[in-house]
Amino acid sequence: MIDEAELFYKIESKQFELDYNNSFDKDIREYSKTKGQVEALEWVKRLIAKESGDEDLEIDNSIMLGKEWG
């Protein structure tokens, strides 16, 4: 016979594991989305600085944009 307490514990543990994995996957997707947005904004900022000749515009050169990886 299955012990109800043990069964409940296993179900609860599995639910916690699934919730954790879903949360982790969601966080990875959100990080990737945010990283892409930051890169896009930095690209626009660099274009504006280049076109306007504004040397006071703060550029973050630590962000490597897509074509700079290649």
GROMACS .gro file of N, CA and C in nm:
model
  210
    1MET      N    1   0.084  -0.118   0.000
    1MET     CA    2   0.000   0.000   0.000
    1MET      C    3   0.089   0.125   0.000
    2ILE      N    4   0.047   0.225  -0.073
    2ILE     CA    5   0.124   0.349  -0.083
    2ILE      C    6   0.095   0.437   0.038
    3ASP      N    7   0.202   0.485   0.096
    3ASP     CA    8   0.189   0.577   0.209
    3ASP      C    9   0.147   0.714   0.156
    4GLU      N   10   0.034   0.764   0.205
    4GLU     CA   11  -0.021   0.890   0.156
    4GLU      C   12   0.074   1.007   0.181
    5ALA      N   13   0.139   1.009   0.295
    5ALA     CA   14   0.231   1.118   0.328
    5ALA      C   15   0.350   1.119   0.232
    6GLU      N   16   0.402   1.001   0.202
    6GLU     CA   17   0.515   0.991   0.109
    6GLU      C   18   0.473   1.032  -0.032
    7LEU      N   19   0.354   0.989  -0.073
    7LEU     CA   20   0.302   1.025  -0.204
    7LEU      C   21   0.282   1.177  -0.214
    8PHE      N   22   0.224   1.235  -0.111
    8PHE     CA   23   0.203   1.380  -0.107
    8PHE      C   24   0.337   1.453  -0.116
    9TYR      N   25   0.436   1.403  -0.042
    9TYR     CA   26   0.570   1.464  -0.043
    9TYR      C   27   0.631   1.458  -0.184
   10LYS      N   28   0.617   1.343  -0.251
   10LYS     CA   29   0.673   1.328  -0.386
   10LYS      C   30   0.603   1.422  -0.485
   11ILE      N   31   0.472   1.432  -0.474
   11ILE     CA   32   0.397   1.521  -0.563
   11ILE      C   33   0.436   1.666  -0.538
   12GLU      N   34   0.443   1.703  -0.412
   12GLU     CA   35   0.481   1.840  -0.377
   12GLU      C   36   0.623   1.872  -0.424
   13SER      N   37   0.715   1.778  -0.407
   13SER     CA   38   0.854   1.798  -0.451
   13SER      C   39   0.861   1.814  -0.602
   14LYS      N   40   0.786   1.732  -0.674
   14LYS     CA   41   0.786   1.739  -0.821
   14LYS      C   42   0.726   1.872  -0.867
   15GLN      N   43   0.620   1.918  -0.801
   15GLN     CA   44   0.558   2.045  -0.837
   15GLN      C   45   0.657   2.160  -0.814
   16PHE      N   46   0.730   2.156  -0.703
   16PHE     CA   47   0.830   2.258  -0.675
   16PHE      C   48   0.938   2.257  -0.782
   17GLU      N   49   0.983   2.138  -0.821
   17GLU     CA   50   1.086   2.125  -0.925
   17GLU      C   51   1.036   2.182  -1.058
   18LEU      N   52   0.913   2.151  -1.095
   18LEU     CA   53   0.856   2.203  -1.220
   18LEU      C   54   0.842   2.356  -1.215
   19ASP      N   55   0.795   2.408  -1.103
   19ASP     CA   56   0.782   2.553  -1.088
   19ASP      C   57   0.918   2.621  -1.098
   20TYR      N   58   1.019   2.561  -1.036
   20TYR     CA   59   1.154   2.618  -1.040
   20TYR      C   60   1.207   2.618  -1.184
   21ASN      N   61   1.190   2.506  -1.254
   21ASN     CA   62   1.239   2.497  -1.392
   21ASN      C   63   1.168   2.596  -1.483
   22ASN      N   64   1.037   2.610  -1.468
   22ASN     CA   65   0.961   2.706  -1.549
   22ASN      C   66   1.006   2.848  -1.521
   23SER      N   67   1.029   2.878  -1.394
   23SER     CA   68   1.074   3.012  -1.355
   23SER      C   69   1.213   3.039  -1.412
   24PHE      N   70   1.299   2.940  -1.406
   24PHE     CA   71   1.436   2.954  -1.457
   24PHE      C   72   1.434   2.979  -1.608
   25ASP      N   73   1.354   2.900  -1.680
   25ASP     CA   74   1.342   2.918  -1.825
   25ASP      C   75   1.287   3.056  -1.860
   26LYS      N   76   1.187   3.099  -1.784
   26LYS     CA   77   1.128   3.231  -1.807
   26LYS      C   78   1.232   3.340  -1.783
   27ASP      N   79   1.312   3.327  -1.678
   27ASP     CA   80   1.416   3.426  -1.649
   27ASP      C   81   1.520   3.432  -1.760
   28ILE      N   82   1.557   3.318  -1.815
   28ILE     CA   83   1.654   3.315  -1.926
   28ILE      C   84   1.597   3.387  -2.048
   29ARG      N   85   1.471   3.360  -2.080
   29ARG     CA   86   1.408   3.428  -2.194
   29ARG      C   87   1.400   3.579  -2.171
   30GLU      N   88   1.365   3.619  -2.049
   30GLU     CA   89   1.355   3.762  -2.016
   30GLU      C   90   1.492   3.829  -2.024
   31TYR      N   91   1.596   3.760  -1.976
   31TYR     CA   92   1.732   3.814  -1.984
   31TYR      C   93   1.774   3.834  -2.130
   32SER      N   94   1.748   3.736  -2.214
   32SER     CA   95   1.785   3.746  -2.355
   32SER      C   96   1.711   3.860  -2.423
   33LYS      N   97   1.584   3.874  -2.392
   33LYS     CA   98   1.504   3.983  -2.449
   33LYS      C   99   1.558   4.119  -2.406
   34THR      N  100   1.588   4.133  -2.277
   34THR     CA  101   1.639   4.259  -2.224
   34THR      C  102   1.777   4.290  -2.281
   35LYS      N  103   1.861   4.189  -2.293
   35LYS     CA  104   1.995   4.208  -2.350
   35LYS      C  105   1.984   4.259  -2.493
   36GLY      N  106   1.893   4.202  -2.569
   36GLY     CA  107   1.871   4.247  -2.707
   36GLY      C  108   1.824   4.391  -2.713
   37GLN      N  109   1.738   4.431  -2.621
   37GLN     CA  110   1.690   4.568  -2.617
   37GLN      C  111   1.803   4.665  -2.582
   38VAL      N  112   1.888   4.628  -2.488
   38VAL     CA  113   2.001   4.712  -2.450
   38VAL      C  114   2.096   4.729  -2.568
   39GLU      N  115   2.123   4.620  -2.639
   39GLU     CA  116   2.211   4.627  -2.756
   39GLU      C  117   2.151   4.716  -2.864
   40ALA      N  118   2.021   4.705  -2.885
   40ALA     CA  119   1.955   4.788  -2.987
   40ALA      C  120   1.963   4.936  -2.950
   41LEU      N  121   1.939   4.968  -2.824
   41LEU     CA  122   1.947   5.107  -2.779
   41LEU      C  123   2.089   5.161  -2.791
   42GLU      N  124   2.186   5.079  -2.758
   42GLU     CA  125   2.326   5.122  -2.769
   42GLU      C  126   2.363   5.145  -2.914
   43TRP      N  127   2.313   5.063  -3.004
   43TRP     CA  128   2.339   5.080  -3.146
   43TRP      C  129   2.282   5.213  -3.195
   44VAL      N  130   2.159   5.243  -3.156
   44VAL     CA  131   2.096   5.370  -3.194
   44VAL      C  132   2.176   5.486  -3.137
   45LYS      N  133   2.217   5.474  -3.013
   45LYS     CA  134   2.295   5.580  -2.948
   45LYS      C  135   2.426   5.605  -3.023
   46ARG      N  136   2.492   5.498  -3.064
   46ARG     CA  137   2.617   5.513  -3.139
   46ARG      C  138   2.593   5.580  -3.274
   47LEU      N  139   2.484   5.543  -3.340
   47LEU     CA  140   2.451   5.606  -3.469
   47LEU      C  141   2.425   5.755  -3.451
   48ILE      N  142   2.351   5.791  -3.347
   48ILE     CA  143   2.322   5.932  -3.320
   48ILE      C  144   2.451   6.007  -3.292
   49ALA      N  145   2.538   5.949  -3.211
   49ALA     CA  146   2.665   6.015  -3.177
   49ALA      C  147   2.750   6.034  -3.303
   50LYS      N  148   2.753   5.933  -3.388
   50LYS     CA  149   2.833   5.939  -3.510
   50LYS      C  150   2.778   6.046  -3.606
   51GLU      N  151   2.647   6.047  -3.625
   51GLU     CA  152   2.585   6.141  -3.719
   51GLU      C  153   2.588   6.285  -3.668
   52SER      N  154   2.572   6.302  -3.538
   52SER     CA  155   2.566   6.438  -3.483
   52SER      C  156   2.703   6.493  -3.448
   53GLY      N  157   2.801   6.403  -3.435
   53GLY     CA  158   2.934   6.447  -3.395
   53GLY      C  159   2.940   6.488  -3.249
   54ASP      N  160   2.840   6.448  -3.172
   54ASP     CA  161   2.832   6.484  -3.030
   54ASP      C  162   2.927   6.395  -2.950
   55GLU      N  163   3.036   6.454  -2.905
   55GLU     CA  164   3.135   6.376  -2.829
   55GLU      C  165   3.097   6.364  -2.682
   56ASP      N  166   2.995   6.440  -2.640
   56ASP     CA  167   2.951   6.433  -2.501
   56ASP      C  168   2.852   6.318  -2.477
   57LEU      N  169   2.803   6.259  -2.585
   57LEU     CA  170   2.709   6.148  -2.571
   57LEU      C  171   2.785   6.026  -2.517
   58GLU      N  172   2.736   5.975  -2.405
   58GLU     CA  173   2.805   5.865  -2.338
   58GLU      C  174   2.780   5.733  -2.411
   59ILE      N  175   2.887   5.674  -2.462
   59ILE     CA  176   2.879   5.548  -2.536
   59ILE      C  177   2.939   5.437  -2.450
   60ASP      N  178   2.870   5.324  -2.444
   60ASP     CA  179   2.919   5.209  -2.369
   60ASP      C  180   2.986   5.113  -2.467
   61ASN      N  181   3.116   5.123  -2.479
   61ASN     CA  182   3.190   5.040  -2.575
   61ASN      C  183   3.209   4.897  -2.527
   62SER      N  184   3.168   4.868  -2.404
   62SER     CA  185   3.178   4.730  -2.355
   62SER      C  186   3.069   4.642  -2.416
   63ILE      N  187   2.965   4.705  -2.473
   63ILE     CA  188   2.857   4.630  -2.536
   63ILE      C  189   2.896   4.602  -2.681
   64MET      N  190   2.914   4.473  -2.712
   64MET     CA  191   2.949   4.435  -2.849
   64MET      C  192   2.821   4.413  -2.926
   65LEU      N  193   2.808   4.483  -3.035
   65LEU     CA  194   2.690   4.470  -3.118
   65LEU      C  195   2.710   4.357  -3.218
   66GLY      N  196   2.601   4.311  -3.279
   66GLY     CA  197   2.601   4.194  -3.367
   66GLY      C  198   2.715   4.187  -3.466
   67LYS      N  199   2.734   4.292  -3.546
   67LYS     CA  200   2.836   4.285  -3.650
   67LYS      C  201   2.978   4.292  -3.593
   68GLU      N  202   2.993   4.336  -3.467
   68GLU     CA  203   3.125   4.342  -3.405
   68GLU      C  204   3.172   4.205  -3.359
   69TRP      N  205   3.081   4.109  -3.348
   69TRP     CA  206   3.119   3.975  -3.305
   69TRP      C  207   3.193   3.901  -3.415
   70GLY      N  208   3.162   3.933  -3.540
   70GLY     CA  209   3.214   3.858  -3.654
   70GLY      C  210   3.352   3.889  -3.693
   0.00000   0.00000   0.00000
